[in-house]
mmCIF file of C-alpha atoms and ligand atoms in Angstrom:
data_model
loop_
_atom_site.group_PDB
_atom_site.id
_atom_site.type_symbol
_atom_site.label_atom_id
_atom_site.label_comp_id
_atom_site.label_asym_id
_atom_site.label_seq_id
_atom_site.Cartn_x
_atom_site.Cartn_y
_atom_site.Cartn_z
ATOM 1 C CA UNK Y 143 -34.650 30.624 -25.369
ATOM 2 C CA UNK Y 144 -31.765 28.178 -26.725
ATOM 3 C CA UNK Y 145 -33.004 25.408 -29.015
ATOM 4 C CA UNK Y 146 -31.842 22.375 -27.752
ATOM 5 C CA UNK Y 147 -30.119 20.194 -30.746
ATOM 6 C CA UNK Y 148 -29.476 16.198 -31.027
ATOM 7 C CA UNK Y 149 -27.296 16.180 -34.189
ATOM 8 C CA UNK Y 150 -26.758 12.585 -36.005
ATOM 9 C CA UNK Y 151 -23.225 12.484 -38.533
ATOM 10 C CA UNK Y 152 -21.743 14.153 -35.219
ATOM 11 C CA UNK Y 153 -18.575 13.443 -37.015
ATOM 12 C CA UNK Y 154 -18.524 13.925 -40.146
ATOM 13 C CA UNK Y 155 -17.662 17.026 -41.621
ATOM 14 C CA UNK Y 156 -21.080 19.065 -41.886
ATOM 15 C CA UNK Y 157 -21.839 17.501 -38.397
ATOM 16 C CA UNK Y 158 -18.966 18.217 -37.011
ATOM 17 C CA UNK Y 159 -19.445 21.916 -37.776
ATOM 18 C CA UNK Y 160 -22.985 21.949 -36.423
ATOM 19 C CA UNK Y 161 -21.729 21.067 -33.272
ATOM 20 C CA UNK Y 162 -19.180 24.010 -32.911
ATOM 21 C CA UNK Y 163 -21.524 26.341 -34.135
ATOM 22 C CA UNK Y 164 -23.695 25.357 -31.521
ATOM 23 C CA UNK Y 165 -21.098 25.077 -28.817
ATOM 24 C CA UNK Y 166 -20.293 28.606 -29.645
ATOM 25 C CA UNK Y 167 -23.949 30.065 -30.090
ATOM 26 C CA UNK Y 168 -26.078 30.918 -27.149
ATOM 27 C CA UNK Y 169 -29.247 30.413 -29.027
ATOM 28 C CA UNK Y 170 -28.262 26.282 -29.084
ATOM 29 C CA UNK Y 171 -27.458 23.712 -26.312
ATOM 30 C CA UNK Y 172 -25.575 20.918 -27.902
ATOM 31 C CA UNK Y 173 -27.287 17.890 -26.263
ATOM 32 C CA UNK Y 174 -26.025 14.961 -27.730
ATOM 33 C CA UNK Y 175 -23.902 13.429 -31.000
ATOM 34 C CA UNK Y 176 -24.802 10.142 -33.092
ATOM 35 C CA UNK Y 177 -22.380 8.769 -35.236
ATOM 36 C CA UNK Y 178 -21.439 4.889 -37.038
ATOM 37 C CA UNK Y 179 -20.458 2.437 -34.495
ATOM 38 C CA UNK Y 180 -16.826 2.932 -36.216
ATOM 39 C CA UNK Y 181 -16.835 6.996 -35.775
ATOM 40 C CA UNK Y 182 -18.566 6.937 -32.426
ATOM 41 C CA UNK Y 183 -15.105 6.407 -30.301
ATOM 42 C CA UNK Y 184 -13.584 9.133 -32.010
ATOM 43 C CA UNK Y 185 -16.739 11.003 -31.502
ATOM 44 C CA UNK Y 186 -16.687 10.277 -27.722
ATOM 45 C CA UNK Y 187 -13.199 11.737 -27.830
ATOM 46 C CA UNK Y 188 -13.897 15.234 -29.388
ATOM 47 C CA UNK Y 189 -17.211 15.874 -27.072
ATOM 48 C CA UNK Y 190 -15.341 14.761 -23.678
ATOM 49 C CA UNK Y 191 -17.180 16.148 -20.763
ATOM 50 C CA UNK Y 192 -19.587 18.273 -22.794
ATOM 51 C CA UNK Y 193 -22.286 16.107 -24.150
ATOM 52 C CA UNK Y 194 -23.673 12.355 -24.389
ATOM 53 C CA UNK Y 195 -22.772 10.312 -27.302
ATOM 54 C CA UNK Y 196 -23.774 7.059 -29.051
ATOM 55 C CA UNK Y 197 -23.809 4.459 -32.145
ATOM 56 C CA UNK Y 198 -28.081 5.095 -31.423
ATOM 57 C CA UNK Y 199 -30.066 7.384 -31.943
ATOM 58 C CA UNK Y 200 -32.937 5.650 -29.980
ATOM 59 C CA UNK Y 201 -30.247 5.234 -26.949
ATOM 60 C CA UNK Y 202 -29.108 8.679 -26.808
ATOM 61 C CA UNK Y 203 -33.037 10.024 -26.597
ATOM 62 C CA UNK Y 204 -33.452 8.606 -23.426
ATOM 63 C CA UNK Y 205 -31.082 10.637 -22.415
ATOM 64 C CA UNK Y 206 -31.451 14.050 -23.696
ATOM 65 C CA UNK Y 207 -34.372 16.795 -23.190
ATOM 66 C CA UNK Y 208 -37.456 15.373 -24.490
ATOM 67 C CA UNK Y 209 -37.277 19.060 -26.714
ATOM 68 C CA UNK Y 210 -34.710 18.693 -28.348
ATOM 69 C CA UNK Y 211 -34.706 19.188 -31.989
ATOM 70 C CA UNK Y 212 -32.706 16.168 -34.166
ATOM 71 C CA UNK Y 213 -30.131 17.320 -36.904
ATOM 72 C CA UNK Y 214 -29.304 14.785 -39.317
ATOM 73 C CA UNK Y 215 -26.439 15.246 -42.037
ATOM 74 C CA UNK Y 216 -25.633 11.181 -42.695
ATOM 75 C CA UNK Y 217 -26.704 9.114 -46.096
ATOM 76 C CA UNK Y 218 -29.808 8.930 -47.397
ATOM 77 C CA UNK Y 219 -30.805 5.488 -45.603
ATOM 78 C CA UNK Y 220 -29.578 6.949 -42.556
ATOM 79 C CA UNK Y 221 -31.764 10.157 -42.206
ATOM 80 C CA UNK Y 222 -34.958 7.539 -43.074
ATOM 81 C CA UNK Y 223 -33.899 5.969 -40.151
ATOM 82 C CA UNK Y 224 -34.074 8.647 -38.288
ATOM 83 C CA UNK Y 225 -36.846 10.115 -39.439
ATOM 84 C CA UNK Y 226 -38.593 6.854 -38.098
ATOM 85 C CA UNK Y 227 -37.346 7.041 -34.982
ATOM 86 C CA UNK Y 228 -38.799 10.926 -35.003
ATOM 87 C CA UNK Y 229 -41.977 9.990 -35.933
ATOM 88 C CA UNK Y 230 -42.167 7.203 -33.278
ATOM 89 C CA UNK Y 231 -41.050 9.944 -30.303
ATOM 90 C CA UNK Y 232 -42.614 13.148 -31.952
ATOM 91 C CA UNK Y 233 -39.181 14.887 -31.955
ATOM 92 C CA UNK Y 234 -38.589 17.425 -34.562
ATOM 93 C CA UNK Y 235 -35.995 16.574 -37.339
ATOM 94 C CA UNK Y 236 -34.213 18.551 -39.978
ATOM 95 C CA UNK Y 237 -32.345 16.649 -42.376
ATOM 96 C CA UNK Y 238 -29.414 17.975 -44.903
ATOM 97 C CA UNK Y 239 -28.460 14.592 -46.477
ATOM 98 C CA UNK Y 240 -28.580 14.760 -50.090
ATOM 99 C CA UNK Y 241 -29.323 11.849 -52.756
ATOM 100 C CA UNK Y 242 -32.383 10.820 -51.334
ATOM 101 C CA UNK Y 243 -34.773 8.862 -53.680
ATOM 102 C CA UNK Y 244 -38.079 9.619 -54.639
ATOM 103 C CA UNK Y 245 -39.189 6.338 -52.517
ATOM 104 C CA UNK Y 246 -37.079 8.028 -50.030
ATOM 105 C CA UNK Y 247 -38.584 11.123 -49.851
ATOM 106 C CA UNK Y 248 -42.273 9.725 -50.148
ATOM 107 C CA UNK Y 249 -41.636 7.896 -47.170
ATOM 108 C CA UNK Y 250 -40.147 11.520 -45.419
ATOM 109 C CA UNK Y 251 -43.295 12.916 -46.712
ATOM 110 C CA UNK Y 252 -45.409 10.188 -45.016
ATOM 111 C CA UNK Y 253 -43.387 10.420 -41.816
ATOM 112 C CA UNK Y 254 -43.774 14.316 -41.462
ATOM 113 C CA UNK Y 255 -47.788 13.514 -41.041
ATOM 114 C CA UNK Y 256 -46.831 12.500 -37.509
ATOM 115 C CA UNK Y 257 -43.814 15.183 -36.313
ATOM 116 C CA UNK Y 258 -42.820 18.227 -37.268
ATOM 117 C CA UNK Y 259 -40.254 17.292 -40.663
ATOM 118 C CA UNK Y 260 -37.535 19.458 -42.613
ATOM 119 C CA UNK Y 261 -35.622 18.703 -45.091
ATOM 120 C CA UNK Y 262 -33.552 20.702 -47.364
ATOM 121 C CA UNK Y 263 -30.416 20.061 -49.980
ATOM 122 C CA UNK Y 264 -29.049 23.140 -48.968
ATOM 123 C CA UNK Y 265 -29.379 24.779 -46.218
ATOM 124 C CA UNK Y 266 -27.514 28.246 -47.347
ATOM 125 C CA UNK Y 267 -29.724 31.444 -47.127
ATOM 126 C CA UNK Y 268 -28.650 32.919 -50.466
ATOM 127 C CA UNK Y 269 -28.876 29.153 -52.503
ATOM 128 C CA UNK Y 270 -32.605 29.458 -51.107
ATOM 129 C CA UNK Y 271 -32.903 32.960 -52.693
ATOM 130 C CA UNK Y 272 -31.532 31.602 -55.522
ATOM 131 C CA UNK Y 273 -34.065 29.605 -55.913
ATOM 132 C CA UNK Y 274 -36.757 32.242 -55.791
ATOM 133 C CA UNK Y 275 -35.799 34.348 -58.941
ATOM 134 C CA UNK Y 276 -34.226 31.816 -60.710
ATOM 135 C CA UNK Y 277 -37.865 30.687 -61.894
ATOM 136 C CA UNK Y 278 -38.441 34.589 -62.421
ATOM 137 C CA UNK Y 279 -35.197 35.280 -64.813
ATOM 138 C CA UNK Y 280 -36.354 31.837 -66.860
ATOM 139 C CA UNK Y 281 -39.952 33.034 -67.059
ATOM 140 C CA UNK Y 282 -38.590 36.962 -68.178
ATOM 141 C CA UNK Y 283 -36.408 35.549 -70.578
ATOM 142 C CA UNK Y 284 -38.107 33.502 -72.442
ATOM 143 C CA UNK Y 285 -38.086 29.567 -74.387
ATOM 144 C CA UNK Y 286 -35.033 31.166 -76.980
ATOM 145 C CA UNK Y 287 -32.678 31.257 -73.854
ATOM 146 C CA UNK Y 288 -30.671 28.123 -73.101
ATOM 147 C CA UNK Y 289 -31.077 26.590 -69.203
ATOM 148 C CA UNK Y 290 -27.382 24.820 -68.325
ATOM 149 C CA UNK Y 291 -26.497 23.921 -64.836
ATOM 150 C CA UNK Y 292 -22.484 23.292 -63.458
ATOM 151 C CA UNK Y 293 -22.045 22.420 -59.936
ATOM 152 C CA UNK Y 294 -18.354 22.083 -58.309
ATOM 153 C CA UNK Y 295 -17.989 19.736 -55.659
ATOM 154 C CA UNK Y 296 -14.823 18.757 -53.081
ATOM 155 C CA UNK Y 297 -14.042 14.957 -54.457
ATOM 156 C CA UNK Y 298 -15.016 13.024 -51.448
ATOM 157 C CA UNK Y 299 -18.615 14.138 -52.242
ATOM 158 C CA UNK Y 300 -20.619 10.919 -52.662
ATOM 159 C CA UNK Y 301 -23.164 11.787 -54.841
ATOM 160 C CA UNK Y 302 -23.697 13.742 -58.477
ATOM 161 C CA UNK Y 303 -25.385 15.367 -59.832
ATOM 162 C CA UNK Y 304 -25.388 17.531 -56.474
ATOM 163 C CA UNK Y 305 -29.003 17.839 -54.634
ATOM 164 C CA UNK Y 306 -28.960 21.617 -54.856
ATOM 165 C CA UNK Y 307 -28.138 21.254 -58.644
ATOM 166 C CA UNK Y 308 -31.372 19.253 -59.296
ATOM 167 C CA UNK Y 309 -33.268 21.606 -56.818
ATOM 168 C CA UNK Y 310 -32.745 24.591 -59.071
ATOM 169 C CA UNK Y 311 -33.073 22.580 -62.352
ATOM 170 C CA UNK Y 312 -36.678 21.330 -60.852
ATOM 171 C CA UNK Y 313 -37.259 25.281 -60.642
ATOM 172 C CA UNK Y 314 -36.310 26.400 -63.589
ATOM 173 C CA UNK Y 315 -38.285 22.842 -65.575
ATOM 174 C CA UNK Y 316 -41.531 24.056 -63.861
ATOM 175 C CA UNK Y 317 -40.720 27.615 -64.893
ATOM 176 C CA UNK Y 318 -41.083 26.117 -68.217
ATOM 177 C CA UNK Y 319 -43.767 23.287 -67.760
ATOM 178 C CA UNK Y 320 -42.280 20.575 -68.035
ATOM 179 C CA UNK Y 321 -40.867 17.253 -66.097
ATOM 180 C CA UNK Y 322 -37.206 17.599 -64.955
ATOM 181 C CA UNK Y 323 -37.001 13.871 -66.014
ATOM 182 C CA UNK Y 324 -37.938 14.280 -69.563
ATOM 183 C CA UNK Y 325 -35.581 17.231 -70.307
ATOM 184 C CA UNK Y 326 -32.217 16.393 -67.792
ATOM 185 C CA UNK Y 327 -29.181 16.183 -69.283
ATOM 186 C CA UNK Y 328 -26.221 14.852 -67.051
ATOM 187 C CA UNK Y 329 -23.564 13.388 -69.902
ATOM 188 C CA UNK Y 330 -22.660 14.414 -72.958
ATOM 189 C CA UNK Y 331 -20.366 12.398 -74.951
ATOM 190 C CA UNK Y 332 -20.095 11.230 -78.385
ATOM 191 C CA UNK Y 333 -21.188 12.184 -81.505
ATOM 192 C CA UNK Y 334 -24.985 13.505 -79.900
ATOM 193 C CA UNK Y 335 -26.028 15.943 -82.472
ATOM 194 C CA UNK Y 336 -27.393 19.377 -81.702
ATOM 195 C CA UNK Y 337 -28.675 20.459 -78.067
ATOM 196 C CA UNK Y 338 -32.714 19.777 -78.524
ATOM 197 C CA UNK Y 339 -34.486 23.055 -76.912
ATOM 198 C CA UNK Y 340 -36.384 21.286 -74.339
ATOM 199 C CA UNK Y 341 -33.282 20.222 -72.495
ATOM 200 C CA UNK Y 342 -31.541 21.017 -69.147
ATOM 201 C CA UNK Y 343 -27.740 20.526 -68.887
ATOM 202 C CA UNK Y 344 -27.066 19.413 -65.010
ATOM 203 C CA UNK Y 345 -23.060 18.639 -65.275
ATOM 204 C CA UNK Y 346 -20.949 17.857 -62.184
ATOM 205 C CA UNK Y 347 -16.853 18.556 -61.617
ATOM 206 C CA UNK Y 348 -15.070 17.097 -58.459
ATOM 207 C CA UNK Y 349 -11.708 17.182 -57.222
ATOM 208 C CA UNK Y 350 -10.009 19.613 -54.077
ATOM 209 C CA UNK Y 351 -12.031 20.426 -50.825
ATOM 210 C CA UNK Y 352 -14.208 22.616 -52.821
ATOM 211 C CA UNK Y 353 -17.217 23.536 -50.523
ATOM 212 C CA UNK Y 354 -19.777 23.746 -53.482
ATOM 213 C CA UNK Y 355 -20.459 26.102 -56.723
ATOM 214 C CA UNK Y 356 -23.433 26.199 -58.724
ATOM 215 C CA UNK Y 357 -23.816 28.053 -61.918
ATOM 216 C CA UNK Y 358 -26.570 28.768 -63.991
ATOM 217 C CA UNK Y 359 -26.559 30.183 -67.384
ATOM 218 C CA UNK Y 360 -29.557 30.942 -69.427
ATOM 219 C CA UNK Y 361 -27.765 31.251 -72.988
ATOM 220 C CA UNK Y 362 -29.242 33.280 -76.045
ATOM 221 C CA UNK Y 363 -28.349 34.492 -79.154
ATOM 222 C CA UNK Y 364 -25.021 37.294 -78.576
ATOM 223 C CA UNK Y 365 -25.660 37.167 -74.712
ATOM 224 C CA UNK Y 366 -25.639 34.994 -71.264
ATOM 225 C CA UNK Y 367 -26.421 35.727 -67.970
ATOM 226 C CA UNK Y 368 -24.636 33.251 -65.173
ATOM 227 C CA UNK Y 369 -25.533 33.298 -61.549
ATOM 228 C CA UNK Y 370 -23.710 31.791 -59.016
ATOM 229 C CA UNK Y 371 -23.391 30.825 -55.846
ATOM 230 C CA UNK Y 372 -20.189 30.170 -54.416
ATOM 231 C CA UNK Y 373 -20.083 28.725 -50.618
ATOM 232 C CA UNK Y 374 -16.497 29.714 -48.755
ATOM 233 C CA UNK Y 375 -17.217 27.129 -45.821
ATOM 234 C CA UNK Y 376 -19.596 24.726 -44.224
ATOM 235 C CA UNK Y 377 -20.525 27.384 -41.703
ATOM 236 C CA UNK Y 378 -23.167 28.845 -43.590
ATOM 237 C CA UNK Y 379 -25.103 25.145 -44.191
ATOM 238 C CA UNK Y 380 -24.600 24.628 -40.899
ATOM 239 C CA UNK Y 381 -26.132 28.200 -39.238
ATOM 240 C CA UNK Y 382 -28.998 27.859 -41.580
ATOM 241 C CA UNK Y 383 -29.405 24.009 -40.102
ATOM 242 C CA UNK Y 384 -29.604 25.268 -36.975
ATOM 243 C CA UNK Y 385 -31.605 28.417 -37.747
ATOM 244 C CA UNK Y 386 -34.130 25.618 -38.993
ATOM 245 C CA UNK Y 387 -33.829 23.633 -36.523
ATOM 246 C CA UNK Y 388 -34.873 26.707 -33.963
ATOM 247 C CA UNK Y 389 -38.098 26.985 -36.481
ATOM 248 C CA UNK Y 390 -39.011 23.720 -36.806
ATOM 249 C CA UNK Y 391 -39.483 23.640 -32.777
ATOM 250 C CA UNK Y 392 -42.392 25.691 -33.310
ATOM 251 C CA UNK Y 393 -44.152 24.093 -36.367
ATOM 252 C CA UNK Y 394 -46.776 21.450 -36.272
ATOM 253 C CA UNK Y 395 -46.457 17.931 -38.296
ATOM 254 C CA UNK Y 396 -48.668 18.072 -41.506
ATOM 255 C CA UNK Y 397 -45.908 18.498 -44.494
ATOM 256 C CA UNK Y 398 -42.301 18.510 -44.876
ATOM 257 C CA UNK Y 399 -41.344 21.644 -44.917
ATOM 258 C CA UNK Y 400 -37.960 22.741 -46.711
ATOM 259 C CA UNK Y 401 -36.130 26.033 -46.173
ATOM 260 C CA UNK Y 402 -38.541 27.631 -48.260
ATOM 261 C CA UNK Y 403 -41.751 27.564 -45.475
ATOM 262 C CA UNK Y 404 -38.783 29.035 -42.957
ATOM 263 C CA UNK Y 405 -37.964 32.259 -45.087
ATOM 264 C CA UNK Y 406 -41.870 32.717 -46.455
HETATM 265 P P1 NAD L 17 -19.453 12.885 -44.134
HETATM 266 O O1 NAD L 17 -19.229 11.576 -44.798
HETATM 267 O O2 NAD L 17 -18.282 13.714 -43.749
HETATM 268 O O3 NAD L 17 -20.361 12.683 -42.807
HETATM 269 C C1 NAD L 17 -21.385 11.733 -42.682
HETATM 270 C C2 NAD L 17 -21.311 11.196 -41.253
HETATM 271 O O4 NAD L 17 -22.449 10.312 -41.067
HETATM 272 C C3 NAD L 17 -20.028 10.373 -40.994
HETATM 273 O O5 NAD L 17 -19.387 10.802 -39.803
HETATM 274 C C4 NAD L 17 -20.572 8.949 -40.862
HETATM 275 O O6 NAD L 17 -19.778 8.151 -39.995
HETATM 276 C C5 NAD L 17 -21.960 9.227 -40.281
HETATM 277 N N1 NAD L 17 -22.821 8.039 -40.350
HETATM 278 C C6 NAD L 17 -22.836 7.070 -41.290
HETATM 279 N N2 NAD L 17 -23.711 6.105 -40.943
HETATM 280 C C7 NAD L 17 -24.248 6.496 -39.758
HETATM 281 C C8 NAD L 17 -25.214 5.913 -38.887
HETATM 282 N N3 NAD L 17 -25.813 4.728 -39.168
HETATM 283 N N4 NAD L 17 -25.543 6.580 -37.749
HETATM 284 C C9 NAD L 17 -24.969 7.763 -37.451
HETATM 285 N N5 NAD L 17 -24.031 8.347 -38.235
HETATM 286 C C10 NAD L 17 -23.693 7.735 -39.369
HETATM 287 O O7 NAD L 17 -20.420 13.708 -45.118
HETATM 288 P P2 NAD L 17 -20.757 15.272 -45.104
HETATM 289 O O8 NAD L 17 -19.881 15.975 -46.058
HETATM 290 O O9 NAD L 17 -20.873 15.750 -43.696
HETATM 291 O O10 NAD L 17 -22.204 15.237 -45.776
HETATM 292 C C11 NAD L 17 -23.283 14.503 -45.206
HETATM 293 C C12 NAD L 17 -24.528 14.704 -46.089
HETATM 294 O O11 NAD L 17 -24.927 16.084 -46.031
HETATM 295 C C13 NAD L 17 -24.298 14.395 -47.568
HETATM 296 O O12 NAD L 17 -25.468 13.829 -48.086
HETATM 297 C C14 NAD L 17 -24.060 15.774 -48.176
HETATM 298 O O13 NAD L 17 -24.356 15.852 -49.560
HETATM 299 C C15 NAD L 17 -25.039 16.587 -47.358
HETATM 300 N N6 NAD L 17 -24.795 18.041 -47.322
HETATM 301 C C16 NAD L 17 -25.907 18.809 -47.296
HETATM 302 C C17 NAD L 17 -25.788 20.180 -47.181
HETATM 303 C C18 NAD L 17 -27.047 20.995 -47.072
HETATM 304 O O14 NAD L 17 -26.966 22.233 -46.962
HETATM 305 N N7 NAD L 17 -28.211 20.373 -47.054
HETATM 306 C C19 NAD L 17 -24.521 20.767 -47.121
HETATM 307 C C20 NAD L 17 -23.397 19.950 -47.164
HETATM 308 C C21 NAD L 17 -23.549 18.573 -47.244
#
């Protein structure tokens, strides 16, 4: 059965490749597109014929099947909006903005009580493995290993450090017990002394159309071990959106789930 998808950022560039993907996948029907009251005419102008658009979320609902699941790449006061007007119809959201706050995300938290809720700061398959055994190599190797993070990011990228940075640096601080905000490092500059050992290095480079790297190293004495994850396009964020979004259809409200509930 196709999963019917609403998605809101229709224009932007992680929206606008949710929509071809689902233009060109059987498994979705491409119901409507949201964007700002300044992208929407340009919006209107890409879909022609093929779907409704509009500056409103609420508007467009009326209008699409009552099933369809809402995809939401925007800013982070956007997708809260959303998520309201989610919880008020009991549609099914998945949200992929990052730089939400922790007020933010309480109130996602509170929303996905009423409707089914998802939302993840990257939606890639192999970041979300990643994330699995990254816990697993800090555990195996041990407190004498070093924890850095370096994330790459194309320069029109609003926020920083990136969301899937501090994702895998809240891993690998639990993997050690402790509280990401005691031990984050984001700038070093200055005469700062020597690196204390409860500390994790989250640094951030933009510039280019660079999709998005992250690298960790765990750093010991004579050795390192890197992993990284490079993405090659916005295709992959975007399949694993709507791969979510097929999910989510079939999940009940209770938590907010994250890419993490899909694989388990
Ligand atoms: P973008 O700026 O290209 O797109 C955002 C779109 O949202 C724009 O078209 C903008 O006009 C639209 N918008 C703004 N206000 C709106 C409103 N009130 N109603 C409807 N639409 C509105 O940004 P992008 O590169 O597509 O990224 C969007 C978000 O997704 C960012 O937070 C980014 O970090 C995140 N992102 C997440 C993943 C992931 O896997 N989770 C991957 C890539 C990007």
């Amino acid at each position: 059965m196709s999963t019917s998808v609403v998605v809101v950022g229709a224009n932007g560039r992680m929206g606008r490749t949710i929509c071809d993907v689902a233009q060109n996948s059987p498994e979705y029907t491409l119901a409507g597109g949201v964007d700002s009251p300044a992208r929407v005419a340009e919006l209107s102008l890409r879909m022609v014929g093929k779907c409704p658009v509009s500056d409103n979320l609420q508007d467009l609902l009326g209008r699409v099947p009552a099933n369809s699941v809402i995809i939401d790449f925007t800013a982070p006061e956007v997708s809260v909006a959303s998520a309201r007007v989610a919880a008020e119809r009991g549609m099914a959201l998945v949200i992929g903005t990052t730089g939400l706050s922790n007020a933010q995300l309480a109130t996602l938290e509170s929303l996905a009580a009423k409707t089914p809720l998802l939302w993840s700061s990257n939606m890639s398959i192999g970041i979300n493995v990643m994330r699995k055994i990254l816990p697993e190599l800090a555990k195996a190797l041990g407190p004498d290993y070093d924890m850095e993070i370096m994330e790459i990011h194309h320069k029109h990228k609003k926020d920083s450090p990136s969301g899937t940075a501090l994702t895998l640096a809240e891993g690998l601080a639990k993997a050690r017990d402790w509280n990401l905000s005691d031990v984050r490092c984001s700038s070093r500059d200055g005469l700062i002394g020597e690196r204390p050992t409860e500390q994790i290095g989250v640094q951030a480079l933009r510039g280019g159309d660079v999709v998005g790297v992250h690298t960790v190293y765990f750093m010991g004495a004579g050795e390192r071990i890197e992993v990284t994850h490079h993405a090659h396009s916005r295709e992959n964020f975007a399949r694993g959106a709507l791969r979510a979004a097929a999910w989510l259809a079939g999940q009940k409200p209770g938590k907010l789930y994250g890419v993490q509930d899909m694989l388990a």
